[in-house]
Coordinates of C-alpha atoms in Angstrom, one line a residue:
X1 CA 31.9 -39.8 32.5
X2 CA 29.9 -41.0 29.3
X3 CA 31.0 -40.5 26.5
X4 CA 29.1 -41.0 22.8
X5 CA 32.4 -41.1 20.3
X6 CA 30.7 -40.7 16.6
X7 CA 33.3 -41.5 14.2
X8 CA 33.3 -43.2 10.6
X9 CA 37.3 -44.0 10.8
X10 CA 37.0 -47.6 12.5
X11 CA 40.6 -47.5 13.3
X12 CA 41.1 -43.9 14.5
X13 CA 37.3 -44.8 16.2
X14 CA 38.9 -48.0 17.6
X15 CA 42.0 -46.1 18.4
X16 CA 40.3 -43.0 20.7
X17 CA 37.5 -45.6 22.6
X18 CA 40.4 -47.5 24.0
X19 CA 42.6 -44.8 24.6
X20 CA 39.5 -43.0 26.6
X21 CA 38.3 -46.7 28.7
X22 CA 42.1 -46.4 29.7
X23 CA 41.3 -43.2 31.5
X24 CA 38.0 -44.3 33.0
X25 CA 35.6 -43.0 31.1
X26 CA 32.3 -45.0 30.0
X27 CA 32.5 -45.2 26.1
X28 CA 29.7 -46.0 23.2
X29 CA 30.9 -45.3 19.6
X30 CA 28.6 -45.0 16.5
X31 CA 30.2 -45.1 13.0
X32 CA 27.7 -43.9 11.1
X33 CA 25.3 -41.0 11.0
X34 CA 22.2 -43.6 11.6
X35 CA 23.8 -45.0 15.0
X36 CA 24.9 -41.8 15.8
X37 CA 21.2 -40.9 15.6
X38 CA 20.3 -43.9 17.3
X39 CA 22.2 -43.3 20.2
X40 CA 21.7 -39.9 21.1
X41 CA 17.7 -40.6 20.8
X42 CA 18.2 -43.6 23.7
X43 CA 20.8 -42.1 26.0
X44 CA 22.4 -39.5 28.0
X45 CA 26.1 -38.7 27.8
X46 CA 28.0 -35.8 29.6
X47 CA 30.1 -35.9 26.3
X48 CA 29.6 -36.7 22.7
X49 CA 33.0 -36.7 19.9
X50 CA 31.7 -35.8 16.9
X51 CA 32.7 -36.3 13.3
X52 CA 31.4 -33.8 11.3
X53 CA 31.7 -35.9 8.0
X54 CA 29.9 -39.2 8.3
X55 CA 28.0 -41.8 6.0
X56 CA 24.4 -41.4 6.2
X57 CA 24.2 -37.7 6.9
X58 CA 26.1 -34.6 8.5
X59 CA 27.6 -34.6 12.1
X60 CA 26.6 -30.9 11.7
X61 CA 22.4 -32.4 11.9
X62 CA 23.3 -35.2 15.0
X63 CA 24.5 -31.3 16.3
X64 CA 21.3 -29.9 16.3
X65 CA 19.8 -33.1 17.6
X66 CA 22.3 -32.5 20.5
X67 CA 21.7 -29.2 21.5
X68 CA 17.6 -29.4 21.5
X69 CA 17.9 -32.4 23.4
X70 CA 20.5 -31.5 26.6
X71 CA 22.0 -28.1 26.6
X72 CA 24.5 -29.4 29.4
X73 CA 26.0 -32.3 27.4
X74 CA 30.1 -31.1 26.0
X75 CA 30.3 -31.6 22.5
X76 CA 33.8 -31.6 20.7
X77 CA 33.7 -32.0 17.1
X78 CA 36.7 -33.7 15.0
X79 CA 37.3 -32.0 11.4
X80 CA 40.0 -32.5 8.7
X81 CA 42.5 -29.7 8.2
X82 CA 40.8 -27.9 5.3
X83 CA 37.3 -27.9 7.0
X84 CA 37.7 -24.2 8.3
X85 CA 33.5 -23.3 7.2
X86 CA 32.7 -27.1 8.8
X87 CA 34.5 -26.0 11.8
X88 CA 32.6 -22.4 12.1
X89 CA 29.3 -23.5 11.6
X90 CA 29.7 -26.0 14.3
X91 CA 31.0 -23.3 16.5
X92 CA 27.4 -21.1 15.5
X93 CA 25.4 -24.1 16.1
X94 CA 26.5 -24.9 19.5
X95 CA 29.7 -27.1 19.5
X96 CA 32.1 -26.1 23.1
X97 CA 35.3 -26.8 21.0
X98 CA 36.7 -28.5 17.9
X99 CA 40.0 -30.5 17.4
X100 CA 41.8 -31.3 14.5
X101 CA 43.0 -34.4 13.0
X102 CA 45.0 -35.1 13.2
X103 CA 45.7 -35.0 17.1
X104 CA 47.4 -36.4 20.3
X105 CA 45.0 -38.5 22.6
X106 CA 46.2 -36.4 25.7
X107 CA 45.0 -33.1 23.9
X108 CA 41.7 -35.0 23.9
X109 CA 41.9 -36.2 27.1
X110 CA 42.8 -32.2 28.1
X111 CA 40.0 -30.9 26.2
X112 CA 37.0 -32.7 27.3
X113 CA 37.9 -32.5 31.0
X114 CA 38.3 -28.9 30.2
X115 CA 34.6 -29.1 28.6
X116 CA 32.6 -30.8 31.0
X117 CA 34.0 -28.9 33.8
X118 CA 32.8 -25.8 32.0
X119 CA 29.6 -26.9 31.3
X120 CA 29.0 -27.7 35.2
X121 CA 29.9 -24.8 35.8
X122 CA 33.3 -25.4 37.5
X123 CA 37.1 -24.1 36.9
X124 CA 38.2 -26.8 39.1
X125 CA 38.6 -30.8 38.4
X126 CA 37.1 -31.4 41.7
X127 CA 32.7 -31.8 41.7
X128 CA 31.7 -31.0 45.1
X129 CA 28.5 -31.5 47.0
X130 CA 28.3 -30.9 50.9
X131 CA 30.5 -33.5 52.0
X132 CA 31.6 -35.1 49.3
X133 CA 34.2 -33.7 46.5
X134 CA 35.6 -35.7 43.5
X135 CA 38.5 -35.3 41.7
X136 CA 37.6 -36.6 37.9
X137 CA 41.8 -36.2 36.9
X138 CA 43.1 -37.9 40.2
X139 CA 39.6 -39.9 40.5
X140 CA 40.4 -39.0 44.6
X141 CA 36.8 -39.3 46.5
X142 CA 36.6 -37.7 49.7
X143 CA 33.3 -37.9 52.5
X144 CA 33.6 -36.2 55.4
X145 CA 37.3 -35.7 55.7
X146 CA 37.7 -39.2 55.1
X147 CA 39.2 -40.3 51.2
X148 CA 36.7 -43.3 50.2
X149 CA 38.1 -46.4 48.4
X150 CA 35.6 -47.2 45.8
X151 CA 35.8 -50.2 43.2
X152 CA 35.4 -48.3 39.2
X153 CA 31.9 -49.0 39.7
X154 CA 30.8 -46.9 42.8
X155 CA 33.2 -44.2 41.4
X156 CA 31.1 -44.3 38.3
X157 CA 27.8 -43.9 40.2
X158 CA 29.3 -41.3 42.3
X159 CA 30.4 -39.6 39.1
X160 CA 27.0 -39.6 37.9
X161 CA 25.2 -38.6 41.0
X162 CA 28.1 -35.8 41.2
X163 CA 27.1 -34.9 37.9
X164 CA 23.5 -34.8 38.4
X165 CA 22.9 -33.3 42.1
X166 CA 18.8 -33.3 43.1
X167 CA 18.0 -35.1 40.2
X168 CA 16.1 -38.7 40.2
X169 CA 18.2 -41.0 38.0
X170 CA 16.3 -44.1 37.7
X171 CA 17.4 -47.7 37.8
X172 CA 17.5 -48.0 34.0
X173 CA 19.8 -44.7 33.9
X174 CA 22.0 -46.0 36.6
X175 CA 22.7 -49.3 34.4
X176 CA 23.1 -47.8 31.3
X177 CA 25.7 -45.3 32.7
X178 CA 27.7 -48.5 34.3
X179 CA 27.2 -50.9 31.5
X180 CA 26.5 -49.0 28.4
X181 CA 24.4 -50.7 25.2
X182 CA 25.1 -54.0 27.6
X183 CA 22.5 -52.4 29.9
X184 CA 19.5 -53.9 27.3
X185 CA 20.6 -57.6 27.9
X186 CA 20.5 -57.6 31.7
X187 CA 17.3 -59.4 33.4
X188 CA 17.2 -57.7 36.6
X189 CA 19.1 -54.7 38.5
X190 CA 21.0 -56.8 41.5
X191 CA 24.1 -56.1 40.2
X192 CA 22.9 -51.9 40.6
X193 CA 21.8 -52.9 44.0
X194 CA 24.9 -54.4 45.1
X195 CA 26.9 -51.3 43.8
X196 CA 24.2 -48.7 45.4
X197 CA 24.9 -50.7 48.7
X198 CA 27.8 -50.4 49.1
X199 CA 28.9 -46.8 47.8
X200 CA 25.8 -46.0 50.4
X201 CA 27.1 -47.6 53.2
X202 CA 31.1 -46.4 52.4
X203 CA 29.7 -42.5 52.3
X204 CA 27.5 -43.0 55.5
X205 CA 30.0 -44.2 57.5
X206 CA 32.5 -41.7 56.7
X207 CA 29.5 -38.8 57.3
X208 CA 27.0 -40.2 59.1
X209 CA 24.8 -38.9 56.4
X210 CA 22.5 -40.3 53.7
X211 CA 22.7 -38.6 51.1
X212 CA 21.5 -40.8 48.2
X213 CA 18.3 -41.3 48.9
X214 CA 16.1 -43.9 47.4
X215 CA 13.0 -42.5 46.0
X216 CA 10.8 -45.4 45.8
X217 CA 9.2 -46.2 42.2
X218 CA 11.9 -43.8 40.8
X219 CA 14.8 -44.3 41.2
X220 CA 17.7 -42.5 43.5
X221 CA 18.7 -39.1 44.2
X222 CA 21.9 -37.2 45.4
X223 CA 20.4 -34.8 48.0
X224 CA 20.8 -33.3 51.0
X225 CA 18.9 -34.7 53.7

């Protein structure tokens, strides 16, 4: 998953990024209420952490942003103890859940799992489409009856088409899901293709099926055939 962490504490900032790139999640952090801004203007996440008190502006306005933008992105905001009316208005707004510091990384961990599965829709850890299910906590992947070995980058582009069934995800989404801000420095997609070739060739021959399907001058899709 993606995840936007918007957090003016450097350390505590520092602190939840690495705990979360430990559990395989994609992570891009903003500091301020500008690069929060910033970020949530360029990209797509299927989670944003979100300070409510930030320099520059109110977490409680890069809320709104959120919420007329993409109704299905998880939003969890982070208040201090004595922010009870912060906390509420959030809530109203359209914040899924709050936490407060301070707080265990495995409670956060617990809660945005809990989040995004709601969102899609799903009680379950496992995504499922046709023949393919994911488990996001055990990161298992299963085609056919077959459990697939991916490398963490064809589990993250599974993930993603998981994530976003019947939808065209162009080339430029696809890198910026895999490689973050990093995606603006590359030159060329060959490292995409490489990845798309191989989670492709993995799910066909364990279902016979192609079921990304390359939509040409688009992108890809997750669809059945």
């Amino acid at each position: 998953m993606k995840v936007l962490i918007i957090e003016d504490q450097l350390e505590l900032l520092a602190d939840i990024s690495t705990f979360l790139k430990g559990q395989g999640y994609q992570c891009e952090i903003a500091s301020t209420f500008n690069e929060g801004e910033d970020k949530i203007a360029l990209y797509e996440y299927e989670a944003v952490i979100l300070d409510i008190g930030l320099p520059g502006g109110s977490g409680l306005d890069l809320l709104k942003q959120l919420k007329a933008k993409n109704s299905q992105t998880s939003i969890l905001i982070l208040s201090a103890k004595d922010s009870l009316d912060d906390k509420l208005v959030g809530l109203q707004i359209g914040a899924d859940d709050y936490l407060t510091k301070p707080f265990h990384m495995a409670e956060l961990n617990a809660r945005i799992h809990a989040l995004v599965r709601r969102n899609l829709g799903k009680g379950s850890p496992v995504i499922q489409f046709e023949e393919i299910s994911l488990n996001t906590i055990s990161h298992q992947v299963v085609a056919g009856h077959t459990p697939l070995d991916l490398t963490n980058k064809e589990y993250q582009l599974l993930e993603y088409f998981l994530i976003n069934p019947n939808r065209v995800l162009s080339k430029q989404d696809l890198a910026e899901h895999l490689l973050g801000d990093n995606a603006d420095l590359i030159d060329n997609f060959d490292f995409l293709y490489v990845h798309m070739k191989n989670l492709r060739r993995k799910i066909k021959a364990a279902t016979e099926t192609e079921y990304i399907a390359t939509i040409y001058g688009l992108g890809y899709k997750l669809c059945t055939p």
